[in-house]
Every structure is written in C-alpha cells, then in structure tokens.
Amino acid sequence: MVSLIPVLVVEDDPHWQEGIQVLLQQSGRFQAVSIVDHYEDALSAFTQYQPQLVLLDWQIIGEKDGLDVGHKLLQLGLASHQIVLISAANPQSIPSHPFLYIPKNQISDQLLPLLDALFPA
C-alpha cells in the first residue's frame, strides 16, 4: 500500500474545497488530511497533522489572511516550497511572498504537475 502525502488545505469557499480535494484524490499520491477556512484552525490542523504540503488561499475568513498563515508556518518549520498559495485575485494585488503560486483559474491544469515536481514518485 502506497503512503499518501498529507496535505492541509486552507480554503474558505466550499466549491474550491471540494474541487481541490477531488484533484488530490485523483492524483493517487496526495491526501487532504484537513480542510479549514481560517487562521486559527489552520495552525491547529498543522500542529495536529504535520502535513508535508499546505495549499493556501490568500483571502480566507477572519482578520488574518493566508499569507499570515504561511508566514506562521514558516516559523513553525515548514519550508516555503511546501506552501502553495492559490488565489482568484489579480497576482499584482497580492503582497510579496516567498511561496509557490497558482491562480485559481489554472488550478486544474497546474496543481498536480507542480505537486509531482515537488514530490517526485
């Protein structure tokens, strides 16, 4: 039996949550161990599940955004290449960040090839 790579998904839109989960399942290599929609739950899920990858929406529920989550995860020991920022916003409107980035309108084409490059079989 193949060990699946654990992924934390931080996304507040139920349609995107479901779509991302389906893509991960289709890969046969990645598993969403938790799907959360705000800062506090993201940190709690990270501590609980210790995922190898975090898919992170920029605009999430609450006062802190996805970049706040990402920067905290860096402090907790996750590497910047283990965090993939996803957003429907214009890329020029997103503050500077060290994370990988996929526009939401290209996630179905770009997510799995990026993950396969990050985690070769």
mmCIF file of C-alpha atoms in Angstrom:
data_model
loop_
_atom_site.group_PDB
_atom_site.id
_atom_site.type_symbol
_atom_site.label_atom_id
_atom_site.label_comp_id
_atom_site.label_asym_id
_atom_site.label_seq_id
_atom_site.Cartn_x
_atom_site.Cartn_y
_atom_site.Cartn_z
ATOM 1 C CA MET A 1 0.000 0.000 0.000
ATOM 2 C CA VAL A 2 1.319 3.431 -1.005
ATOM 3 C CA SER A 3 1.704 6.045 1.719
ATOM 4 C CA LEU A 4 -0.165 9.190 0.740
ATOM 5 C CA ILE A 5 1.431 12.605 1.151
ATOM 6 C CA PRO A 6 -0.572 14.585 3.727
ATOM 7 C CA VAL A 7 -1.885 17.966 2.605
ATOM 8 C CA LEU A 8 -3.512 20.729 4.630
ATOM 9 C CA VAL A 9 -5.986 22.781 2.593
ATOM 10 C CA VAL A 10 -6.744 26.295 3.835
ATOM 11 C CA GLU A 11 -9.686 27.497 1.731
ATOM 12 C CA ASP A 12 -12.942 29.179 2.718
ATOM 13 C CA ASP A 13 -15.063 28.500 -0.371
ATOM 14 C CA PRO A 14 -16.846 25.099 -0.218
ATOM 15 C CA HIS A 15 -16.737 24.696 -4.020
ATOM 16 C CA TRP A 16 -12.969 25.181 -4.097
ATOM 17 C CA GLN A 17 -12.564 22.942 -1.045
ATOM 18 C CA GLU A 18 -14.353 20.145 -2.871
ATOM 19 C CA GLY A 19 -12.543 20.740 -6.166
ATOM 20 C CA ILE A 20 -9.119 20.687 -4.553
ATOM 21 C CA GLN A 21 -9.977 17.544 -2.621
ATOM 22 C CA VAL A 22 -11.086 15.833 -5.844
ATOM 23 C CA LEU A 23 -7.832 16.803 -7.596
ATOM 24 C CA LEU A 24 -5.776 15.448 -4.716
ATOM 25 C CA GLN A 25 -7.739 12.185 -4.733
ATOM 26 C CA GLN A 26 -7.298 11.848 -8.490
ATOM 27 C CA SER A 27 -3.543 12.066 -8.064
ATOM 28 C CA GLY A 28 -3.487 8.866 -6.035
ATOM 29 C CA ARG A 29 -0.490 10.301 -4.137
ATOM 30 C CA PHE A 30 -1.845 13.150 -2.032
ATOM 31 C CA GLN A 31 -4.492 13.237 0.676
ATOM 32 C CA ALA A 32 -6.232 16.239 2.210
ATOM 33 C CA VAL A 33 -5.823 15.453 5.909
ATOM 34 C CA SER A 34 -7.726 18.589 6.912
ATOM 35 C CA ILE A 35 -9.648 21.370 5.185
ATOM 36 C CA VAL A 36 -10.004 24.576 7.184
ATOM 37 C CA ASP A 37 -11.137 28.104 6.452
ATOM 38 C CA HIS A 38 -9.331 30.447 8.856
ATOM 39 C CA TYR A 39 -6.043 31.189 10.603
ATOM 40 C CA GLU A 40 -6.584 29.544 13.992
ATOM 41 C CA ASP A 41 -7.908 26.290 12.539
ATOM 42 C CA ALA A 42 -5.029 26.204 10.042
ATOM 43 C CA LEU A 43 -2.442 26.406 12.817
ATOM 44 C CA SER A 44 -4.283 23.815 14.896
ATOM 45 C CA ALA A 45 -4.566 21.414 11.929
ATOM 46 C CA PHE A 46 -0.892 21.931 11.067
ATOM 47 C CA THR A 47 0.117 21.013 14.603
ATOM 48 C CA GLN A 48 -2.207 18.007 14.673
ATOM 49 C CA TYR A 49 -1.483 16.520 11.232
ATOM 50 C CA GLN A 50 2.059 17.756 10.409
ATOM 51 C CA PRO A 51 1.320 17.893 6.649
ATOM 52 C CA GLN A 52 4.122 17.850 4.117
ATOM 53 C CA LEU A 53 2.284 20.385 1.950
ATOM 54 C CA VAL A 54 -0.120 23.269 2.549
ATOM 55 C CA LEU A 55 -2.444 24.629 -0.138
ATOM 56 C CA LEU A 56 -3.311 28.111 0.986
ATOM 57 C CA ASP A 57 -5.936 30.539 -0.259
ATOM 58 C CA TRP A 58 -4.870 34.166 0.144
ATOM 59 C CA GLN A 59 -8.257 35.538 1.193
ATOM 60 C CA ILE A 60 -9.764 33.450 3.986
ATOM 61 C CA ILE A 61 -12.278 34.009 6.774
ATOM 62 C CA GLY A 62 -11.132 36.236 9.632
ATOM 63 C CA GLU A 63 -8.811 39.147 10.224
ATOM 64 C CA LYS A 64 -5.668 37.252 9.218
ATOM 65 C CA ASP A 65 -5.191 36.149 5.627
ATOM 66 C CA GLY A 66 -3.486 33.195 4.001
ATOM 67 C CA LEU A 67 -0.147 34.982 3.891
ATOM 68 C CA ASP A 68 -0.329 35.334 7.679
ATOM 69 C CA VAL A 69 -0.891 31.572 7.884
ATOM 70 C CA GLY A 70 2.012 30.892 5.537
ATOM 71 C CA HIS A 71 4.444 33.098 7.418
ATOM 72 C CA LYS A 72 3.477 31.458 10.724
ATOM 73 C CA LEU A 73 4.007 28.013 9.169
ATOM 74 C CA LEU A 74 7.493 29.094 8.098
ATOM 75 C CA GLN A 75 8.203 29.992 11.728
ATOM 76 C CA LEU A 76 6.948 26.538 12.725
ATOM 77 C CA GLY A 77 9.452 24.845 10.411
ATOM 78 C CA LEU A 78 7.662 24.346 7.093
ATOM 79 C CA ALA A 79 9.773 25.289 4.060
ATOM 80 C CA SER A 80 8.472 27.914 1.624
ATOM 81 C CA HIS A 81 8.378 25.345 -1.219
ATOM 82 C CA GLN A 82 5.937 23.284 0.893
ATOM 83 C CA ILE A 83 3.377 26.097 0.759
ATOM 84 C CA VAL A 84 1.391 26.773 -2.411
ATOM 85 C CA LEU A 85 -0.611 29.987 -2.452
ATOM 86 C CA ILE A 86 -3.800 29.816 -4.503
ATOM 87 C CA SER A 87 -5.920 32.839 -5.281
ATOM 88 C CA ALA A 88 -8.503 34.231 -7.658
ATOM 89 C CA ALA A 89 -7.136 37.736 -7.042
ATOM 90 C CA ASN A 90 -5.015 39.598 -9.541
ATOM 91 C CA PRO A 91 -1.437 38.440 -8.801
ATOM 92 C CA GLN A 92 -0.232 42.069 -8.719
ATOM 93 C CA SER A 93 -2.629 42.768 -5.821
ATOM 94 C CA ILE A 94 -1.109 40.035 -3.639
ATOM 95 C CA PRO A 95 1.664 41.319 -1.347
ATOM 96 C CA SER A 96 5.156 39.961 -1.920
ATOM 97 C CA HIS A 97 5.610 36.445 -0.551
ATOM 98 C CA PRO A 98 8.098 33.551 -0.730
ATOM 99 C CA PHE A 99 5.539 30.866 -1.615
ATOM 100 C CA LEU A 100 4.773 28.985 -4.806
ATOM 101 C CA TYR A 101 1.673 30.387 -6.519
ATOM 102 C CA ILE A 102 -1.137 29.044 -8.694
ATOM 103 C CA PRO A 103 -4.031 31.201 -9.920
ATOM 104 C CA LYS A 104 -7.343 29.529 -9.074
ATOM 105 C CA ASN A 105 -8.470 29.640 -12.702
ATOM 106 C CA GLN A 106 -5.481 27.433 -13.591
ATOM 107 C CA ILE A 107 -5.514 25.066 -10.625
ATOM 108 C CA SER A 108 -6.980 22.109 -12.535
ATOM 109 C CA ASP A 109 -4.115 22.285 -15.057
ATOM 110 C CA GLN A 110 -1.223 23.309 -12.808
ATOM 111 C CA LEU A 111 -1.734 21.783 -9.358
ATOM 112 C CA LEU A 112 -0.896 18.125 -9.945
ATOM 113 C CA PRO A 113 2.103 18.770 -12.240
ATOM 114 C CA LEU A 114 3.501 21.150 -9.606
ATOM 115 C CA LEU A 115 2.947 18.642 -6.806
ATOM 116 C CA ASP A 116 4.555 15.856 -8.863
ATOM 117 C CA ALA A 117 7.594 18.103 -9.406
ATOM 118 C CA LEU A 118 7.796 18.888 -5.675
ATOM 119 C CA PHE A 119 7.319 15.270 -4.611
ATOM 120 C CA PRO A 120 8.723 13.001 -7.349
ATOM 121 C CA ALA A 121 7.485 9.414 -7.204
#
